[in-house]
Every structure is written in structure tokens, then in C-alpha cells.
Amino acid sequence: VGTAQDAAASGVTQGGVAYVISGRAIRTASETVLNLAAHPEIILRTHTGTRAGELLGDNMTNLFDLDGDGVDEYAIGAFGNVSATPSTGAVIIYSGRTGAELQRLEGEAANLFFGQQTIADRANGTLYVPDVYFPDPTTGKSIGRVTLYRAVAIAD
């Protein structure tokens, strides 16, 4: 779960935060609504944005086992200011086992908000990242596009 608007966890305005939550802890909880602040035991990992306006955590996607360790990885979108260029956006891929950043896919230009949406096709090992504001090269109007990233197993 996450929110791109968070400033408390990240320490920066709209830095954003994403939490990896224990499904086992949720299934065994007697409460139907769990407040994260009241139940820190269900939080396995916390990822926070480091730049103002990064907007990390607006969306997250469970991926597939990219590194062959038997645990699925996950992607978190940060569609805001991930670099000095405003609102380029990024999709960050994390290890499901350790939470370490494995790969960062960044938008190619300002104000594209890359990473605002992500979809994974686990059966085919594909990550889809729609660029809803991608401009037509001749008119400059937003026409959008979808970029497909195909997972290739990492060999030892």
C-alpha cells in the first residue's frame, strides 16, 4: 500500500511512501480495518521518496521472480520529480527477498509522469508502463504510449 502525497514518512513534501505488508499478519488479525500506525508488526518494508514531489507509492505492482531466488519482485511507481528534470517519473523494481533496489526505469523527458501506472503480466514476464502524456512528435499533443519491459532471467 502507498500514497504519493506522504510527507511524514518521507520527510519531504510529496515524497511519497510505499509499504510492503505481511499477508499472514493481515489474515490472522481480528480487526477488519487495520491502522498501520497502530499495527507496525504488519509492515515488512517501508520505501520512501527522497525528493520533494517524487510521488513514490502512487501505484505498486507485484511482478515475478526476476532474480531466481524464489521470491517475486515488485515495482513501485514514482511519477514525479525523480531527477533534476521535473516530473520525468520512474518505476523502481525492488527485490522481494531483501527490498533492495534492483533496477530503476526513468522517463525520458520532463512532464511525462512516467510510472503513473504499471501493470504486470506474470505469465509472460512482462511489465507494461503506460505513458499517458507521451507527446506526438509532430503536433506535441499528448497521444500516450505503452512501453513493455520483458523480464530476462539473471544468470549466475
PDB file of C-alpha atoms in Angstrom:
ATOM      1  CA  VAL A   1       0.000   0.000   0.000  1.00  0.00           C
ATOM      2  CA  GLY A   2       1.184   3.543  -0.523  1.00  0.00           C
ATOM      3  CA  THR A   3       0.463   7.188  -1.020  1.00  0.00           C
ATOM      4  CA  ALA A   4       2.322   9.587  -3.261  1.00  0.00           C
ATOM      5  CA  GLN A   5       1.208  12.554  -1.162  1.00  0.00           C
ATOM      6  CA  ASP A   6       3.000  11.490   2.040  1.00  0.00           C
ATOM      7  CA  ALA A   7       5.427  13.875   3.687  1.00  0.00           C
ATOM      8  CA  ALA A   8       5.513  12.393   7.208  1.00  0.00           C
ATOM      9  CA  ALA A   9       7.289   9.125   6.373  1.00  0.00           C
ATOM     10  CA  SER A  10       9.449  10.531   3.587  1.00  0.00           C
ATOM     11  CA  GLY A  11      10.361  13.784   5.310  1.00  0.00           C
ATOM     12  CA  VAL A  12       9.895  15.764   2.086  1.00  0.00           C
ATOM     13  CA  THR A  13       6.778  17.368   0.629  1.00  0.00           C
ATOM     14  CA  GLN A  14       5.004  14.833  -1.589  1.00  0.00           C
ATOM     15  CA  GLY A  15       7.964  12.470  -1.357  1.00  0.00           C
ATOM     16  CA  GLY A  16       5.581   9.558  -1.027  1.00  0.00           C
ATOM     17  CA  VAL A  17       5.742   6.255   0.779  1.00  0.00           C
ATOM     18  CA  ALA A  18       5.041   2.608  -0.030  1.00  0.00           C
ATOM     19  CA  TYR A  19       4.699  -0.204   2.492  1.00  0.00           C
ATOM     20  CA  VAL A  20       5.065  -3.927   1.901  1.00  0.00           C
ATOM     21  CA  ILE A  21       2.538  -5.527   4.225  1.00  0.00           C
ATOM     22  CA  SER A  22       2.524  -9.071   5.628  1.00  0.00           C
ATOM     23  CA  GLY A  23      -0.401 -11.031   4.221  1.00  0.00           C
ATOM     24  CA  ARG A  24      -0.029 -13.541   7.050  1.00  0.00           C
ATOM     25  CA  ALA A  25      -0.380 -10.789   9.670  1.00  0.00           C
ATOM     26  CA  ILE A  26      -3.463  -9.411   7.932  1.00  0.00           C
ATOM     27  CA  ARG A  27      -5.122 -12.836   7.693  1.00  0.00           C
ATOM     28  CA  THR A  28      -4.607 -13.512  11.403  1.00  0.00           C
ATOM     29  CA  ALA A  29      -5.764 -10.065  12.588  1.00  0.00           C
ATOM     30  CA  SER A  30      -9.100  -9.942  14.378  1.00  0.00           C
ATOM     31  CA  GLU A  31      -9.810  -6.361  13.250  1.00  0.00           C
ATOM     32  CA  THR A  32     -11.450  -5.720   9.887  1.00  0.00           C
ATOM     33  CA  VAL A  33      -9.685  -2.352   9.451  1.00  0.00           C
ATOM     34  CA  LEU A  34      -6.022  -2.155  10.353  1.00  0.00           C
ATOM     35  CA  ASN A  35      -4.362   1.189  11.018  1.00  0.00           C
ATOM     36  CA  LEU A  36      -0.694   0.969  10.055  1.00  0.00           C
ATOM     37  CA  ALA A  37       0.388   3.272  12.882  1.00  0.00           C
ATOM     38  CA  ALA A  38      -1.399   1.061  15.395  1.00  0.00           C
ATOM     39  CA  HIS A  39      -0.086  -2.188  13.863  1.00  0.00           C
ATOM     40  CA  PRO A  40       3.568  -1.741  12.878  1.00  0.00           C
ATOM     41  CA  GLU A  41       4.007  -5.529  13.128  1.00  0.00           C
ATOM     42  CA  ILE A  42       2.262  -5.969   9.761  1.00  0.00           C
ATOM     43  CA  ILE A  43       4.791  -3.750   7.923  1.00  0.00           C
ATOM     44  CA  LEU A  44       7.582  -5.782   6.352  1.00  0.00           C
ATOM     45  CA  ARG A  45       9.242  -2.910   4.483  1.00  0.00           C
ATOM     46  CA  THR A  46       8.934   0.830   4.034  1.00  0.00           C
ATOM     47  CA  HIS A  47      10.113   2.661   0.891  1.00  0.00           C
ATOM     48  CA  THR A  48      10.092   6.461   0.947  1.00  0.00           C
ATOM     49  CA  GLY A  49      10.642   9.107  -1.690  1.00  0.00           C
ATOM     50  CA  THR A  50      13.807  11.159  -1.261  1.00  0.00           C
ATOM     51  CA  ARG A  51      12.944  14.211  -3.370  1.00  0.00           C
ATOM     52  CA  ALA A  52      10.166  16.761  -2.958  1.00  0.00           C
ATOM     53  CA  GLY A  53       7.444  15.946  -5.458  1.00  0.00           C
ATOM     54  CA  GLU A  54       8.805  12.460  -6.204  1.00  0.00           C
ATOM     55  CA  LEU A  55       5.327  10.986  -5.594  1.00  0.00           C
ATOM     56  CA  LEU A  56       6.612   7.493  -4.791  1.00  0.00           C
ATOM     57  CA  GLY A  57       3.923   4.941  -3.967  1.00  0.00           C
ATOM     58  CA  ASP A  58       1.061   6.130  -6.133  1.00  0.00           C
ATOM     59  CA  ASN A  59       0.978   2.631  -7.602  1.00  0.00           C
ATOM     60  CA  MET A  60       2.654  -0.689  -6.978  1.00  0.00           C
ATOM     61  CA  THR A  61       2.722  -3.919  -8.933  1.00  0.00           C
ATOM     62  CA  ASN A  62       3.644  -7.426  -7.862  1.00  0.00           C
ATOM     63  CA  LEU A  63       5.972  -8.752 -10.533  1.00  0.00           C
ATOM     64  CA  PHE A  64       7.545 -12.183 -10.857  1.00  0.00           C
ATOM     65  CA  ASP A  65      10.791 -13.768  -9.716  1.00  0.00           C
ATOM     66  CA  LEU A  66      13.347 -11.796 -11.720  1.00  0.00           C
ATOM     67  CA  ASP A  67      16.492 -12.862  -9.888  1.00  0.00           C
ATOM     68  CA  GLY A  68      15.759 -16.566  -9.433  1.00  0.00           C
ATOM     69  CA  ASP A  69      15.746 -16.550  -5.621  1.00  0.00           C
ATOM     70  CA  GLY A  70      12.226 -17.976  -5.343  1.00  0.00           C
ATOM     71  CA  VAL A  71      10.580 -14.713  -4.215  1.00  0.00           C
ATOM     72  CA  ASP A  72       8.645 -12.376  -6.529  1.00  0.00           C
ATOM     73  CA  GLU A  73       9.954  -8.853  -7.028  1.00  0.00           C
ATOM     74  CA  TYR A  74       7.728  -5.754  -7.008  1.00  0.00           C
ATOM     75  CA  ALA A  75       7.653  -2.393  -8.766  1.00  0.00           C
ATOM     76  CA  ILE A  76       6.731   0.969  -7.260  1.00  0.00           C
ATOM     77  CA  GLY A  77       5.854   3.977  -9.391  1.00  0.00           C
ATOM     78  CA  ALA A  78       7.207   7.446  -8.631  1.00  0.00           C
ATOM     79  CA  PHE A  79       5.676   9.608 -11.310  1.00  0.00           C
ATOM     80  CA  GLY A  80       7.045  12.965 -10.166  1.00  0.00           C
ATOM     81  CA  ASN A  81      10.423  14.597  -9.656  1.00  0.00           C
ATOM     82  CA  VAL A  82      12.893  11.705  -9.574  1.00  0.00           C
ATOM     83  CA  SER A  83      15.727  13.778 -11.046  1.00  0.00           C
ATOM     84  CA  ALA A  84      16.581  17.411 -11.732  1.00  0.00           C
ATOM     85  CA  THR A  85      14.220  17.282 -14.724  1.00  0.00           C
ATOM     86  CA  PRO A  86      10.677  17.948 -13.427  1.00  0.00           C
ATOM     87  CA  SER A  87       8.073  15.182 -13.496  1.00  0.00           C
ATOM     88  CA  THR A  88      10.009  12.664 -15.572  1.00  0.00           C
ATOM     89  CA  GLY A  89       8.876   9.864 -13.284  1.00  0.00           C
ATOM     90  CA  ALA A  90      10.258   6.400 -12.705  1.00  0.00           C
ATOM     91  CA  VAL A  91       9.387   2.797 -11.959  1.00  0.00           C
ATOM     92  CA  ILE A  92      11.641   1.259  -9.331  1.00  0.00           C
ATOM     93  CA  ILE A  93      11.979  -2.518  -9.133  1.00  0.00           C
ATOM     94  CA  TYR A  94      12.785  -3.993  -5.721  1.00  0.00           C
ATOM     95  CA  SER A  95      13.912  -7.407  -4.556  1.00  0.00           C
ATOM     96  CA  GLY A  96      11.063  -9.301  -2.949  1.00  0.00           C
ATOM     97  CA  ARG A  97      13.502 -11.049  -0.618  1.00  0.00           C
ATOM     98  CA  THR A  98      15.617  -8.096   0.573  1.00  0.00           C
ATOM     99  CA  GLY A  99      13.822  -4.925  -0.514  1.00  0.00           C
ATOM    100  CA  ALA A 100      16.976  -3.703  -2.264  1.00  0.00           C
ATOM    101  CA  GLU A 101      16.557  -1.633  -5.416  1.00  0.00           C
ATOM    102  CA  LEU A 102      17.325  -3.862  -8.397  1.00  0.00           C
ATOM    103  CA  GLN A 103      16.555  -1.548 -11.289  1.00  0.00           C
ATOM    104  CA  ARG A 104      15.233   1.938 -11.999  1.00  0.00           C
ATOM    105  CA  LEU A 105      13.394   2.774 -15.219  1.00  0.00           C
ATOM    106  CA  GLU A 106      13.171   6.555 -15.685  1.00  0.00           C
ATOM    107  CA  GLY A 107      11.064   8.676 -18.005  1.00  0.00           C
ATOM    108  CA  GLU A 108      12.887  10.291 -20.875  1.00  0.00           C
ATOM    109  CA  ALA A 109      11.591  13.867 -20.700  1.00  0.00           C
ATOM    110  CA  ALA A 110      10.011  16.459 -18.425  1.00  0.00           C
ATOM    111  CA  ASN A 111       6.311  16.325 -17.620  1.00  0.00           C
ATOM    112  CA  LEU A 112       5.689  12.809 -18.923  1.00  0.00           C
ATOM    113  CA  PHE A 113       4.840  11.460 -15.448  1.00  0.00           C
ATOM    114  CA  PHE A 114       6.320   8.080 -16.393  1.00  0.00           C
ATOM    115  CA  GLY A 115       5.426   5.436 -13.814  1.00  0.00           C
ATOM    116  CA  GLN A 116       1.984   6.777 -13.006  1.00  0.00           C
ATOM    117  CA  GLN A 117       0.555   3.389 -13.995  1.00  0.00           C
ATOM    118  CA  THR A 118       2.082  -0.087 -14.082  1.00  0.00           C
ATOM    119  CA  ILE A 119       0.653  -3.482 -14.971  1.00  0.00           C
ATOM    120  CA  ALA A 120       2.436  -6.835 -14.817  1.00  0.00           C
ATOM    121  CA  ASP A 121       1.721  -9.941 -16.853  1.00  0.00           C
ATOM    122  CA  ARG A 122       3.194 -12.599 -14.610  1.00  0.00           C
ATOM    123  CA  ALA A 123       2.586 -15.450 -17.066  1.00  0.00           C
ATOM    124  CA  ASN A 124       4.691 -13.792 -19.773  1.00  0.00           C
ATOM    125  CA  GLY A 125       7.182 -11.937 -17.568  1.00  0.00           C
ATOM    126  CA  THR A 126       6.196  -8.534 -18.925  1.00  0.00           C
ATOM    127  CA  LEU A 127       5.863  -5.161 -17.210  1.00  0.00           C
ATOM    128  CA  TYR A 128       3.657  -2.609 -19.004  1.00  0.00           C
ATOM    129  CA  VAL A 129       4.183   1.084 -18.258  1.00  0.00           C
ATOM    130  CA  PRO A 130       1.651   3.414 -19.901  1.00  0.00           C
ATOM    131  CA  ASP A 131       2.931   6.925 -20.677  1.00  0.00           C
ATOM    132  CA  VAL A 132      -0.400   8.731 -20.762  1.00  0.00           C
ATOM    133  CA  TYR A 133       1.150  12.125 -21.555  1.00  0.00           C
ATOM    134  CA  PHE A 134       3.649  10.998 -24.204  1.00  0.00           C
ATOM    135  CA  PRO A 135       3.580  13.649 -26.965  1.00  0.00           C
ATOM    136  CA  ASP A 136       3.066  13.168 -30.674  1.00  0.00           C
ATOM    137  CA  PRO A 137       6.432  14.191 -32.222  1.00  0.00           C
ATOM    138  CA  THR A 138       4.787  16.298 -34.932  1.00  0.00           C
ATOM    139  CA  THR A 139       1.996  18.073 -33.028  1.00  0.00           C
ATOM    140  CA  GLY A 140       3.234  17.957 -29.434  1.00  0.00           C
ATOM    141  CA  LYS A 141      -0.216  16.848 -28.251  1.00  0.00           C
ATOM    142  CA  SER A 142      -0.473  14.025 -25.738  1.00  0.00           C
ATOM    143  CA  ILE A 143      -1.170  10.765 -27.532  1.00  0.00           C
ATOM    144  CA  GLY A 144       0.204   8.348 -24.951  1.00  0.00           C
ATOM    145  CA  ARG A 145       2.077   5.121 -25.382  1.00  0.00           C
ATOM    146  CA  VAL A 146       2.681   1.851 -23.570  1.00  0.00           C
ATOM    147  CA  THR A 147       6.226   0.620 -23.016  1.00  0.00           C
ATOM    148  CA  LEU A 148       6.730  -3.113 -22.500  1.00  0.00           C
ATOM    149  CA  TYR A 149       9.652  -4.401 -20.477  1.00  0.00           C
ATOM    150  CA  ARG A 150      10.305  -8.105 -20.843  1.00  0.00           C
ATOM    151  CA  ALA A 151      11.959  -9.914 -17.962  1.00  0.00           C
ATOM    152  CA  VAL A 152      15.029 -11.918 -18.765  1.00  0.00           C
ATOM    153  CA  ALA A 153      16.294 -14.317 -16.113  1.00  0.00           C
ATOM    154  CA  ILE A 154      19.530 -13.261 -14.422  1.00  0.00           C
ATOM    155  CA  ALA A 155      22.143 -15.984 -14.800  1.00  0.00           C
ATOM    156  CA  ASP A 156      24.614 -16.688 -12.021  1.00  0.00           C
TER     157      ASP A 156
END
